[in-house]
Amino acid sequence: DQQVKQNSPSLSVQEGRISILNCDYTNSMFDYFLWYKKYPAEGPTFLISISSIKDKNEDGRFTVFLNKSAKHLSLHIVPSQPGDSAVYFCAASADNNDMRFGAGTRLTVKP
Amino acid sequence: NAGVMQNPRHLVRRRGQEARLRCSPMKGHSHVYWYRQLPEEGLKFMVYLQKENIIDESGMPKERFSAEFPKEGPSILRIQQVVRGDSAAYFCASSRSNYEQYFGPGTRLTVT
């Protein structure tokens, strides 16, 4: 039961341009959403989060947008840098603190 | 190092042996989660524990897998009679009572 879906397994972007990573969810009970970044052979690291009472959260080059009616969130990275190349996981949790992850999107930022 | 610690980082087991993976949560964190990442796949939730309690084990295979988080010491994920399909990276995460989970570096299990 895939409650969190990242339909694009990979994304390639030129350095300096915007990267947009998308995520869809099916469980309307989810009220907190997070993005994690993962480099090879390392654990995921927390990047940015958003509560369901908001529709946008910004932290430097990273902005997360939440569209509750569409059950969709996206992560914008601008400007993209080669060091941003990694796998990005979308995650969602409900009140009980369990978290469900998407399958990940591999972002490649080309110099 | 105040981060989540996992050991061993790499574990090789022959089919039929037991694998024990350890996770020490961040200081002050009482919630522990285990995830599995199969090759070319995303993170799959396995189990959520608090001290001495299993809160949600809906992602755990019904047989051979067990997890514990004792009052003292690390959380242990135990896989009995390992098979080749158990080869994966196993990640532990911990949190306080909020939603943000912090991950360890993972244990890469290889079953030969």
mmCIF file with all atom_site columns, N, CA, C and O in Angstrom, chain B residues 36-90:
data_model
loop_
_atom_site.group_PDB
_atom_site.id
_atom_site.type_symbol
_atom_site.label_atom_id
_atom_site.label_alt_id
_atom_site.label_comp_id
_atom_site.label_asym_id
_atom_site.label_entity_id
_atom_site.label_seq_id
_atom_site.pdbx_PDB_ins_code
_atom_site.Cartn_x
_atom_site.Cartn_y
_atom_site.Cartn_z
_atom_site.occupancy
_atom_site.B_iso_or_equiv
_atom_site.pdbx_formal_charge
_atom_site.auth_seq_id
_atom_site.auth_comp_id
_atom_site.auth_asym_id
_atom_site.auth_atom_id
_atom_site.pdbx_PDB_model_num
ATOM 1   N N  . ARG B 1 36 ? 13.923 -0.397  5.964  1.00 0.00 ? 36 ARG B N  1
ATOM 2   C CA . ARG B 1 36 ? 14.746 -1.228  5.089  1.00 0.00 ? 36 ARG B CA 1
ATOM 3   C C  . ARG B 1 36 ? 14.753 -0.609  3.695  1.00 0.00 ? 36 ARG B C  1
ATOM 4   O O  . ARG B 1 36 ? 13.713 -0.143  3.208  1.00 0.00 ? 36 ARG B O  1
ATOM 5   N N  . GLN B 1 37 ? 15.909 -0.612  3.093  1.00 0.00 ? 37 GLN B N  1
ATOM 6   C CA . GLN B 1 37 ? 16.011 -0.137  1.716  1.00 0.00 ? 37 GLN B CA 1
ATOM 7   C C  . GLN B 1 37 ? 16.609 -1.251  0.880  1.00 0.00 ? 37 GLN B C  1
ATOM 8   O O  . GLN B 1 37 ? 17.793 -1.579  1.017  1.00 0.00 ? 37 GLN B O  1
ATOM 9   N N  . LEU B 1 38 ? 15.777 -1.822  0.021  1.00 0.00 ? 38 LEU B N  1
ATOM 10  C CA . LEU B 1 38 ? 16.248 -2.834  -0.894 1.00 0.00 ? 38 LEU B CA 1
ATOM 11  C C  . LEU B 1 38 ? 16.949 -2.149  -2.067 1.00 0.00 ? 38 LEU B C  1
ATOM 12  O O  . LEU B 1 38 ? 16.677 -0.962  -2.348 1.00 0.00 ? 38 LEU B O  1
ATOM 13  N N  . PRO B 1 39 ? 17.819 -2.865  -2.767 1.00 0.00 ? 39 PRO B N  1
ATOM 14  C CA . PRO B 1 39 ? 18.523 -2.239  -3.897 1.00 0.00 ? 39 PRO B CA 1
ATOM 15  C C  . PRO B 1 39 ? 17.548 -1.601  -4.881 1.00 0.00 ? 39 PRO B C  1
ATOM 16  O O  . PRO B 1 39 ? 16.537 -2.202  -5.248 1.00 0.00 ? 39 PRO B O  1
ATOM 17  N N  . GLU B 1 40 ? 17.838 -0.393  -5.270 1.00 0.00 ? 40 GLU B N  1
ATOM 18  C CA . GLU B 1 40 ? 17.040 0.345   -6.260 1.00 0.00 ? 40 GLU B CA 1
ATOM 19  C C  . GLU B 1 40 ? 15.623 0.656   -5.774 1.00 0.00 ? 40 GLU B C  1
ATOM 20  O O  . GLU B 1 40 ? 14.748 0.965   -6.587 1.00 0.00 ? 40 GLU B O  1
ATOM 21  N N  . GLU B 1 41 ? 15.382 0.592   -4.478 1.00 0.00 ? 41 GLU B N  1
ATOM 22  C CA . GLU B 1 41 ? 14.051 0.912   -3.966 1.00 0.00 ? 41 GLU B CA 1
ATOM 23  C C  . GLU B 1 41 ? 14.147 1.976   -2.880 1.00 0.00 ? 41 GLU B C  1
ATOM 24  O O  . GLU B 1 41 ? 15.220 2.332   -2.417 1.00 0.00 ? 41 GLU B O  1
ATOM 25  N N  . GLY B 1 42 ? 12.991 2.495   -2.491 1.00 0.00 ? 42 GLY B N  1
ATOM 26  C CA . GLY B 1 42 ? 12.957 3.504   -1.441 1.00 0.00 ? 42 GLY B CA 1
ATOM 27  C C  . GLY B 1 42 ? 12.978 2.889   -0.063 1.00 0.00 ? 42 GLY B C  1
ATOM 28  O O  . GLY B 1 42 ? 13.138 1.683   0.112  1.00 0.00 ? 42 GLY B O  1
ATOM 29  N N  . LEU B 1 43 ? 12.795 3.745   0.930  1.00 0.00 ? 43 LEU B N  1
ATOM 30  C CA . LEU B 1 43 ? 12.786 3.307   2.313  1.00 0.00 ? 43 LEU B CA 1
ATOM 31  C C  . LEU B 1 43 ? 11.423 2.706   2.658  1.00 0.00 ? 43 LEU B C  1
ATOM 32  O O  . LEU B 1 43 ? 10.392 3.315   2.422  1.00 0.00 ? 43 LEU B O  1
ATOM 33  N N  . LYS B 1 44 ? 11.471 1.531   3.261  1.00 0.00 ? 44 LYS B N  1
ATOM 34  C CA . LYS B 1 44 ? 10.225 0.873   3.670  1.00 0.00 ? 44 LYS B CA 1
ATOM 35  C C  . LYS B 1 44 ? 10.195 0.808   5.194  1.00 0.00 ? 44 LYS B C  1
ATOM 36  O O  . LYS B 1 44 ? 11.100 0.264   5.831  1.00 0.00 ? 44 LYS B O  1
ATOM 37  N N  . PHE B 1 45 ? 9.135  1.346   5.755  1.00 0.00 ? 45 PHE B N  1
ATOM 38  C CA . PHE B 1 45 ? 8.955  1.304   7.207  1.00 0.00 ? 45 PHE B CA 1
ATOM 39  C C  . PHE B 1 45 ? 8.832  -0.145  7.666  1.00 0.00 ? 45 PHE B C  1
ATOM 40  O O  . PHE B 1 45 ? 8.151  -0.960  7.037  1.00 0.00 ? 45 PHE B O  1
ATOM 41  N N  . MET B 1 46 ? 9.496  -0.451  8.773  1.00 0.00 ? 46 MET B N  1
ATOM 42  C CA . MET B 1 46 ? 9.390  -1.798  9.331  1.00 0.00 ? 46 MET B CA 1
ATOM 43  C C  . MET B 1 46 ? 8.679  -1.769  10.680 1.00 0.00 ? 46 MET B C  1
ATOM 44  O O  . MET B 1 46 ? 7.653  -2.411  10.873 1.00 0.00 ? 46 MET B O  1
ATOM 45  N N  . VAL B 1 47 ? 9.249  -1.007  11.618 1.00 0.00 ? 47 VAL B N  1
ATOM 46  C CA . VAL B 1 47 ? 8.727  -1.070  12.983 1.00 0.00 ? 47 VAL B CA 1
ATOM 47  C C  . VAL B 1 47 ? 9.038  0.238   13.707 1.00 0.00 ? 47 VAL B C  1
ATOM 48  O O  . VAL B 1 47 ? 10.036 0.908   13.423 1.00 0.00 ? 47 VAL B O  1
ATOM 49  N N  . TYR B 1 48 ? 8.140  0.568   14.643 1.00 0.00 ? 48 TYR B N  1
ATOM 50  C CA . TYR B 1 48 ? 8.277  1.767   15.467 1.00 0.00 ? 48 TYR B CA 1
ATOM 51  C C  . TYR B 1 48 ? 8.208  1.325   16.921 1.00 0.00 ? 48 TYR B C  1
ATOM 52  O O  . TYR B 1 48 ? 7.264  0.643   17.326 1.00 0.00 ? 48 TYR B O  1
ATOM 53  N N  . LEU B 1 49 ? 9.210  1.708   17.697 1.00 0.00 ? 49 LEU B N  1
ATOM 54  C CA . LEU B 1 49 ? 9.278  1.282   19.093 1.00 0.00 ? 49 LEU B CA 1
ATOM 55  C C  . LEU B 1 49 ? 9.507  2.474   20.002 1.00 0.00 ? 49 LEU B C  1
ATOM 56  O O  . LEU B 1 49 ? 10.133 3.458   19.620 1.00 0.00 ? 49 LEU B O  1
ATOM 57  N N  . GLN B 1 50 ? 8.972  2.374   21.187 1.00 0.00 ? 50 GLN B N  1
ATOM 58  C CA . GLN B 1 50 ? 9.390  3.220   22.288 1.00 0.00 ? 50 GLN B CA 1
ATOM 59  C C  . GLN B 1 50 ? 9.998  2.296   23.329 1.00 0.00 ? 50 GLN B C  1
ATOM 60  O O  . GLN B 1 50 ? 9.950  1.077   23.182 1.00 0.00 ? 50 GLN B O  1
ATOM 61  N N  . LYS B 1 51 ? 10.535 2.866   24.367 1.00 0.00 ? 51 LYS B N  1
ATOM 62  C CA . LYS B 1 51 ? 11.225 2.046   25.362 1.00 0.00 ? 51 LYS B CA 1
ATOM 63  C C  . LYS B 1 51 ? 10.337 0.898   25.832 1.00 0.00 ? 51 LYS B C  1
ATOM 64  O O  . LYS B 1 51 ? 9.238  1.123   26.351 1.00 0.00 ? 51 LYS B O  1
ATOM 65  N N  . GLU B 1 52 ? 10.786 -0.308  25.614 1.00 0.00 ? 52 GLU B N  1
ATOM 66  C CA . GLU B 1 52 ? 10.146 -1.544  26.058 1.00 0.00 ? 52 GLU B CA 1
ATOM 67  C C  . GLU B 1 52 ? 8.795  -1.819  25.397 1.00 0.00 ? 52 GLU B C  1
ATOM 68  O O  . GLU B 1 52 ? 8.082  -2.725  25.804 1.00 0.00 ? 52 GLU B O  1
ATOM 69  N N  . ASN B 1 53 ? 8.445  -1.037  24.392 1.00 0.00 ? 53 ASN B N  1
ATOM 70  C CA . ASN B 1 53 ? 7.155  -1.246  23.729 1.00 0.00 ? 53 ASN B CA 1
ATOM 71  C C  . ASN B 1 53 ? 7.294  -1.200  22.217 1.00 0.00 ? 53 ASN B C  1
ATOM 72  O O  . ASN B 1 53 ? 7.999  -0.355  21.681 1.00 0.00 ? 53 ASN B O  1
ATOM 73  N N  . ILE B 1 54 ? 6.594  -2.103  21.565 1.00 0.00 ? 54 ILE B N  1
ATOM 74  C CA . ILE B 1 54 ? 6.452  -2.027  20.108 1.00 0.00 ? 54 ILE B CA 1
ATOM 75  C C  . ILE B 1 54 ? 5.146  -1.294  19.826 1.00 0.00 ? 54 ILE B C  1
ATOM 76  O O  . ILE B 1 54 ? 4.076  -1.739  20.241 1.00 0.00 ? 54 ILE B O  1
ATOM 77  N N  . ILE B 1 55 ? 5.259  -0.156  19.141 1.00 0.00 ? 55 ILE B N  1
ATOM 78  C CA . ILE B 1 55 ? 4.081  0.668   18.890 1.00 0.00 ? 55 ILE B CA 1
ATOM 79  C C  . ILE B 1 55 ? 3.399  0.266   17.579 1.00 0.00 ? 55 ILE B C  1
ATOM 80  O O  . ILE B 1 55 ? 2.185  0.183   17.497 1.00 0.00 ? 55 ILE B O  1
ATOM 81  N N  . ASP B 1 56 ? 4.214  0.029   16.571 1.00 0.00 ? 56 ASP B N  1
ATOM 82  C CA . ASP B 1 56 ? 3.672  -0.312  15.255 1.00 0.00 ? 56 ASP B CA 1
ATOM 83  C C  . ASP B 1 56 ? 4.670  -1.215  14.554 1.00 0.00 ? 56 ASP B C  1
ATOM 84  O O  . ASP B 1 56 ? 5.793  -0.809  14.319 1.00 0.00 ? 56 ASP B O  1
ATOM 85  N N  . GLU B 1 57 ? 4.257  -2.432  14.268 1.00 0.00 ? 57 GLU B N  1
ATOM 86  C CA . GLU B 1 57 ? 5.150  -3.351  13.555 1.00 0.00 ? 57 GLU B CA 1
ATOM 87  C C  . GLU B 1 57 ? 4.506  -3.781  12.241 1.00 0.00 ? 57 GLU B C  1
ATOM 88  O O  . GLU B 1 57 ? 4.775  -4.876  11.737 1.00 0.00 ? 57 GLU B O  1
ATOM 89  N N  . SER B 1 58 ? 3.710  -2.913  11.686 1.00 0.00 ? 58 SER B N  1
ATOM 90  C CA . SER B 1 58 ? 2.960  -3.276  10.487 1.00 0.00 ? 58 SER B CA 1
ATOM 91  C C  . SER B 1 58 ? 3.851  -3.531  9.277  1.00 0.00 ? 58 SER B C  1
ATOM 92  O O  . SER B 1 58 ? 3.439  -4.172  8.322  1.00 0.00 ? 58 SER B O  1
ATOM 93  N N  . GLY B 1 59 ? 5.076  -3.037  9.299  1.00 0.00 ? 59 GLY B N  1
ATOM 94  C CA . GLY B 1 59 ? 5.972  -3.238  8.172  1.00 0.00 ? 59 GLY B CA 1
ATOM 95  C C  . GLY B 1 59 ? 6.930  -4.406  8.340  1.00 0.00 ? 59 GLY B C  1
ATOM 96  O O  . GLY B 1 59 ? 7.748  -4.672  7.456  1.00 0.00 ? 59 GLY B O  1
ATOM 97  N N  . MET B 1 60 ? 6.820  -5.092  9.434  1.00 0.00 ? 60 MET B N  1
ATOM 98  C CA . MET B 1 60 ? 7.741  -6.211  9.702  1.00 0.00 ? 60 MET B CA 1
ATOM 99  C C  . MET B 1 60 ? 7.233  -7.480  9.027  1.00 0.00 ? 60 MET B C  1
ATOM 100 O O  . MET B 1 60 ? 6.049  -7.818  9.134  1.00 0.00 ? 60 MET B O  1
ATOM 101 N N  . PRO B 1 61 ? 8.111  -8.209  8.368  1.00 0.00 ? 61 PRO B N  1
ATOM 102 C CA . PRO B 1 61 ? 7.709  -9.535  7.874  1.00 0.00 ? 61 PRO B CA 1
ATOM 103 C C  . PRO B 1 61 ? 7.228  -10.393 9.050  1.00 0.00 ? 61 PRO B C  1
ATOM 104 O O  . PRO B 1 61 ? 7.700  -10.258 10.177 1.00 0.00 ? 61 PRO B O  1
ATOM 105 N N  . LYS B 1 62 ? 6.271  -11.246 8.766  1.00 0.00 ? 62 LYS B N  1
ATOM 106 C CA . LYS B 1 62 ? 5.612  -11.999 9.842  1.00 0.00 ? 62 LYS B CA 1
ATOM 107 C C  . LYS B 1 62 ? 6.540  -12.989 10.517 1.00 0.00 ? 62 LYS B C  1
ATOM 108 O O  . LYS B 1 62 ? 6.395  -13.311 11.697 1.00 0.00 ? 62 LYS B O  1
ATOM 109 N N  . GLU B 1 63 ? 7.500  -13.488 9.769  1.00 0.00 ? 63 GLU B N  1
ATOM 110 C CA . GLU B 1 63 ? 8.390  -14.520 10.323 1.00 0.00 ? 63 GLU B CA 1
ATOM 111 C C  . GLU B 1 63 ? 9.831  -14.049 10.278 1.00 0.00 ? 63 GLU B C  1
ATOM 112 O O  . GLU B 1 63 ? 10.218 -13.240 9.442  1.00 0.00 ? 63 GLU B O  1
ATOM 113 N N  . ARG B 1 64 ? 10.612 -14.567 11.172 1.00 0.00 ? 64 ARG B N  1
ATOM 114 C CA . ARG B 1 64 ? 12.073 -14.433 11.235 1.00 0.00 ? 64 ARG B CA 1
ATOM 115 C C  . ARG B 1 64 ? 12.548 -13.056 11.708 1.00 0.00 ? 64 ARG B C  1
ATOM 116 O O  . ARG B 1 64 ? 13.701 -12.929 12.095 1.00 0.00 ? 64 ARG B O  1
ATOM 117 N N  . PHE B 1 65 ? 11.717 -12.044 11.650 1.00 0.00 ? 65 PHE B N  1
ATOM 118 C CA . PHE B 1 65 ? 12.135 -10.683 12.031 1.00 0.00 ? 65 PHE B CA 1
ATOM 119 C C  . PHE B 1 65 ? 11.543 -10.325 13.396 1.00 0.00 ? 65 PHE B C  1
ATOM 120 O O  . PHE B 1 65 ? 10.360 -10.582 13.651 1.00 0.00 ? 65 PHE B O  1
ATOM 121 N N  . SER B 1 66 ? 12.369 -9.710  14.232 1.00 0.00 ? 66 SER B N  1
ATOM 122 C CA . SER B 1 66 ? 11.876 -9.195  15.499 1.00 0.00 ? 66 SER B CA 1
ATOM 123 C C  . SER B 1 66 ? 12.682 -7.967  15.878 1.00 0.00 ? 66 SER B C  1
ATOM 124 O O  . SER B 1 66 ? 13.800 -7.771  15.404 1.00 0.00 ? 66 SER B O  1
ATOM 125 N N  . ALA B 1 67 ? 12.086 -7.141  16.714 1.00 0.00 ? 67 ALA B N  1
ATOM 126 C CA . ALA B 1 67 ? 12.770 -5.924  17.147 1.00 0.00 ? 67 ALA B CA 1
ATOM 127 C C  . ALA B 1 67 ? 12.464 -5.677  18.607 1.00 0.00 ? 67 ALA B C  1
ATOM 128 O O  . ALA B 1 67 ? 11.393 -6.053  19.104 1.00 0.00 ? 67 ALA B O  1
ATOM 129 N N  . GLU B 1 68 ? 13.413 -5.054  19.274 1.00 0.00 ? 68 GLU B N  1
ATOM 130 C CA . GLU B 1 68 ? 13.200 -4.692  20.661 1.00 0.00 ? 68 GLU B CA 1
ATOM 131 C C  . GLU B 1 68 ? 13.932 -3.390  20.960 1.00 0.00 ? 68 GLU B C  1
ATOM 132 O O  . GLU B 1 68 ? 14.895 -3.019  20.277 1.00 0.00 ? 68 GLU B O  1
ATOM 133 N N  . PHE B 1 69 ? 13.459 -2.722  21.995 1.00 0.00 ? 69 PHE B N  1
ATOM 134 C CA . PHE B 1 69 ? 14.103 -1.492  22.464 1.00 0.00 ? 69 PHE B CA 1
ATOM 135 C C  . PHE B 1 69 ? 14.020 -1.553  23.982 1.00 0.00 ? 69 PHE B C  1
ATOM 136 O O  . PHE B 1 69 ? 13.075 -1.065  24.590 1.00 0.00 ? 69 PHE B O  1
ATOM 137 N N  . PRO B 1 70 ? 15.015 -2.191  24.593 1.00 0.00 ? 70 PRO B N  1
ATOM 138 C CA . PRO B 1 70 ? 14.939 -2.422  26.034 1.00 0.00 ? 70 PRO B CA 1
ATOM 139 C C  . PRO B 1 70 ? 15.115 -1.136  26.829 1.00 0.00 ? 70 PRO B C  1
ATOM 140 O O  . PRO B 1 70 ? 15.544 -0.104  26.300 1.00 0.00 ? 70 PRO B O  1
ATOM 141 N N  . LYS B 1 71 ? 14.827 -1.240  28.111 1.00 0.00 ? 71 LYS B N  1
ATOM 142 C CA . LYS B 1 71 ? 14.946 -0.087  28.993 1.00 0.00 ? 71 LYS B CA 1
ATOM 143 C C  . LYS B 1 71 ? 16.375 0.457   28.992 1.00 0.00 ? 71 LYS B C  1
ATOM 144 O O  . LYS B 1 71 ? 16.607 1.665   29.023 1.00 0.00 ? 71 LYS B O  1
ATOM 145 N N  . GLU B 1 72 ? 17.317 -0.452  28.975 1.00 0.00 ? 72 GLU B N  1
ATOM 146 C CA . GLU B 1 72 ? 18.717 -0.061  28.915 1.00 0.00 ? 72 GLU B CA 1
ATOM 147 C C  . GLU B 1 72 ? 19.339 -0.637  27.644 1.00 0.00 ? 72 GLU B C  1
ATOM 148 O O  . GLU B 1 72 ? 19.089 -1.780  27.301 1.00 0.00 ? 72 GLU B O  1
ATOM 149 N N  . GLY B 1 73 ? 20.152 0.152   26.987 1.00 0.00 ? 73 GLY B N  1
ATOM 150 C CA . GLY B 1 73 ? 20.861 -0.365  25.829 1.00 0.00 ? 73 GLY B CA 1
ATOM 151 C C  . GLY B 1 73 ? 20.200 -0.020  24.517 1.00 0.00 ? 73 GLY B C  1
ATOM 152 O O  . GLY B 1 73 ? 19.143 0.625   24.475 1.00 0.00 ? 73 GLY B O  1
ATOM 153 N N  . PRO B 1 74 ? 20.830 -0.447  23.439 1.00 0.00 ? 74 PRO B N  1
ATOM 154 C CA . PRO B 1 74 ? 20.350 -0.056  22.109 1.00 0.00 ? 74 PRO B CA 1
ATOM 155 C C  . PRO B 1 74 ? 19.113 -0.830  21.686 1.00 0.00 ? 74 PRO B C  1
ATOM 156 O O  . PRO B 1 74 ? 18.750 -1.851  22.281 1.00 0.00 ? 74 PRO B O  1
ATOM 157 N N  . SER B 1 75 ? 18.510 -0.351  20.622 1.00 0.00 ? 75 SER B N  1
ATOM 158 C CA . SER B 1 75 ? 17.455 -1.118  19.964 1.00 0.00 ? 75 SER B CA 1
ATOM 159 C C  . SER B 1 75 ? 18.119 -2.183  19.098 1.00 0.00 ? 75 SER B C  1
ATOM 160 O O  . SER B 1 75 ? 19.172 -1.949  18.506 1.00 0.00 ? 75 SER B O  1
ATOM 161 N N  . ILE B 1 76 ? 17.504 -3.339  19.024 1.00 0.00 ? 76 ILE B N  1
ATOM 162 C CA . ILE B 1 76 ? 18.053 -4.454  18.257 1.00 0.00 ? 76 ILE B CA 1
ATOM 163 C C  . ILE B 1 76 ? 17.018 -4.895  17.222 1.00 0.00 ? 76 ILE B C  1
ATOM 164 O O  . ILE B 1 76 ? 15.841 -5.106  17.557 1.00 0.00 ? 76 ILE B O  1
ATOM 165 N N  . LEU B 1 77 ? 17.465 -5.007  15.989 1.00 0.00 ? 77 LEU B N  1
ATOM 166 C CA . LEU B 1 77 ? 16.660 -5.654  14.947 1.00 0.00 ? 77 LEU B CA 1
ATOM 167 C C  . LEU B 1 77 ? 17.303 -7.009  14.689 1.00 0.00 ? 77 LEU B C  1
ATOM 168 O O  . LEU B 1 77 ? 18.491 -7.083  14.374 1.00 0.00 ? 77 LEU B O  1
ATOM 169 N N  . ARG B 1 78 ? 16.512 -8.054  14.838 1.00 0.00 ? 78 ARG B N  1
ATOM 170 C CA . ARG B 1 78 ? 17.049 -9.406  14.750 1.00 0.00 ? 78 ARG B CA 1
ATOM 171 C C  . ARG B 1 78 ? 16.398 -10.130 13.583 1.00 0.00 ? 78 ARG B C  1
ATOM 172 O O  . ARG B 1 78 ? 15.168 -10.117 13.440 1.00 0.00 ? 78 ARG B O  1
ATOM 173 N N  . ILE B 1 79 ? 17.226 -10.723 12.755 1.00 0.00 ? 79 ILE B N  1
ATOM 174 C CA . ILE B 1 79 ? 16.721 -11.502 11.622 1.00 0.00 ? 79 ILE B CA 1
ATOM 175 C C  . ILE B 1 79 ? 17.256 -12.919 11.769 1.00 0.00 ? 79 ILE B C  1
ATOM 176 O O  . ILE B 1 79 ? 18.463 -13.157 11.733 1.00 0.00 ? 79 ILE B O  1
ATOM 177 N N  . GLN B 1 80 ? 16.350 -13.839 11.949 1.00 0.00 ? 80 GLN B N  1
ATOM 178 C CA . GLN B 1 80 ? 16.762 -15.241 12.103 1.00 0.00 ? 80 GLN B CA 1
ATOM 179 C C  . GLN B 1 80 ? 16.752 -15.944 10.754 1.00 0.00 ? 80 GLN B C  1
ATOM 180 O O  . GLN B 1 80 ? 15.967 -15.594 9.854  1.00 0.00 ? 80 GLN B O  1
ATOM 181 N N  . GLN B 1 81 ? 17.616 -16.914 10.618 1.00 0.00 ? 81 GLN B N  1
ATOM 182 C CA . GLN B 1 81 ? 17.668 -17.760 9.411  1.00 0.00 ? 81 GLN B CA 1
ATOM 183 C C  . GLN B 1 81 ? 17.631 -16.902 8.160  1.00 0.00 ? 81 GLN B C  1
ATOM 184 O O  . GLN B 1 81 ? 16.732 -17.036 7.315  1.00 0.00 ? 81 GLN B O  1
ATOM 185 N N  . VAL B 1 82 ? 18.611 -16.039 8.018  1.00 0.00 ? 82 VAL B N  1
ATOM 186 C CA . VAL B 1 82 ? 18.610 -15.080 6.914  1.00 0.00 ? 82 VAL B CA 1
ATOM 187 C C  . VAL B 1 82 ? 18.601 -15.791 5.572  1.00 0.00 ? 82 VAL B C  1
ATOM 188 O O  . VAL B 1 82 ? 19.143 -16.890 5.412  1.00 0.00 ? 82 VAL B O  1
ATOM 189 N N  . VAL B 1 83 ? 17.959 -15.123 4.608  1.00 0.00 ? 83 VAL B N  1
ATOM 190 C CA . VAL B 1 83 ? 17.926 -15.593 3.221  1.00 0.00 ? 83 VAL B CA 1
ATOM 191 C C  . VAL B 1 83 ? 18.489 -14.478 2.346  1.00 0.00 ? 83 VAL B C  1
ATOM 192 O O  . VAL B 1 83 ? 18.634 -13.333 2.791  1.00 0.00 ? 83 VAL B O  1
ATOM 193 N N  . ARG B 1 84 ? 18.785 -14.815 1.090  1.00 0.00 ? 84 ARG B N  1
ATOM 194 C CA . ARG B 1 84 ? 19.420 -13.829 0.204  1.00 0.00 ? 84 ARG B CA 1
ATOM 195 C C  . ARG B 1 84 ? 18.562 -12.578 0.042  1.00 0.00 ? 84 ARG B C  1
ATOM 196 O O  . ARG B 1 84 ? 19.078 -11.475 -0.062 1.00 0.00 ? 84 ARG B O  1
ATOM 197 N N  . GLY B 1 85 ? 17.253 -12.759 0.062  1.00 0.00 ? 85 GLY B N  1
ATOM 198 C CA . GLY B 1 85 ? 16.355 -11.618 -0.098 1.00 0.00 ? 85 GLY B CA 1
ATOM 199 C C  . GLY B 1 85 ? 16.389 -10.631 1.053  1.00 0.00 ? 85 GLY B C  1
ATOM 200 O O  . GLY B 1 85 ? 15.833 -9.532  0.950  1.00 0.00 ? 85 GLY B O  1
ATOM 201 N N  . ASP B 1 86 ? 17.045 -10.997 2.154  1.00 0.00 ? 86 ASP B N  1
ATOM 202 C CA . ASP B 1 86 ? 17.182 -10.073 3.286  1.00 0.00 ? 86 ASP B CA 1
ATOM 203 C C  . ASP B 1 86 ? 18.313 -9.080  3.059  1.00 0.00 ? 86 ASP B C  1
ATOM 204 O O  . ASP B 1 86 ? 18.444 -8.113  3.825  1.00 0.00 ? 86 ASP B O  1
ATOM 205 N N  . SER B 1 87 ? 19.122 -9.306  2.035  1.00 0.00 ? 87 SER B N  1
ATOM 206 C CA . SER B 1 87 ? 20.227 -8.394  1.752  1.00 0.00 ? 87 SER B CA 1
ATOM 207 C C  . SER B 1 87 ? 19.665 -7.009  1.435  1.00 0.00 ? 87 SER B C  1
ATOM 208 O O  . SER B 1 87 ? 18.856 -6.847  0.524  1.00 0.00 ? 87 SER B O  1
ATOM 209 N N  . ALA B 1 88 ? 20.067 -6.029  2.200  1.00 0.00 ? 88 ALA B N  1
ATOM 210 C CA . ALA B 1 88 ? 19.531 -4.683  2.066  1.00 0.00 ? 88 ALA B CA 1
ATOM 211 C C  . ALA B 1 88 ? 20.308 -3.764  2.993  1.00 0.00 ? 88 ALA B C  1
ATOM 212 O O  . ALA B 1 88 ? 21.146 -4.201  3.777  1.00 0.00 ? 88 ALA B O  1
ATOM 213 N N  . ALA B 1 89 ? 19.983 -2.480  2.894  1.00 0.00 ? 89 ALA B N  1
ATOM 214 C CA . ALA B 1 89 ? 20.476 -1.518  3.885  1.00 0.00 ? 89 ALA B CA 1
ATOM 215 C C  . ALA B 1 89 ? 19.366 -1.301  4.905  1.00 0.00 ? 89 ALA B C  1
ATOM 216 O O  . ALA B 1 89 ? 18.215 -1.060  4.532  1.00 0.00 ? 89 ALA B O  1
ATOM 217 N N  . TYR B 1 90 ? 19.720 -1.401  6.157  1.00 0.00 ? 90 TYR B N  1
ATOM 218 C CA . TYR B 1 90 ? 18.744 -1.233  7.238  1.00 0.00 ? 90 TYR B CA 1
ATOM 219 C C  . TYR B 1 90 ? 19.092 0.057   7.985  1.00 0.00 ? 90 TYR B C  1
ATOM 220 O O  . TYR B 1 90 ? 20.192 0.212   8.500  1.00 0.00 ? 90 TYR B O  1
#
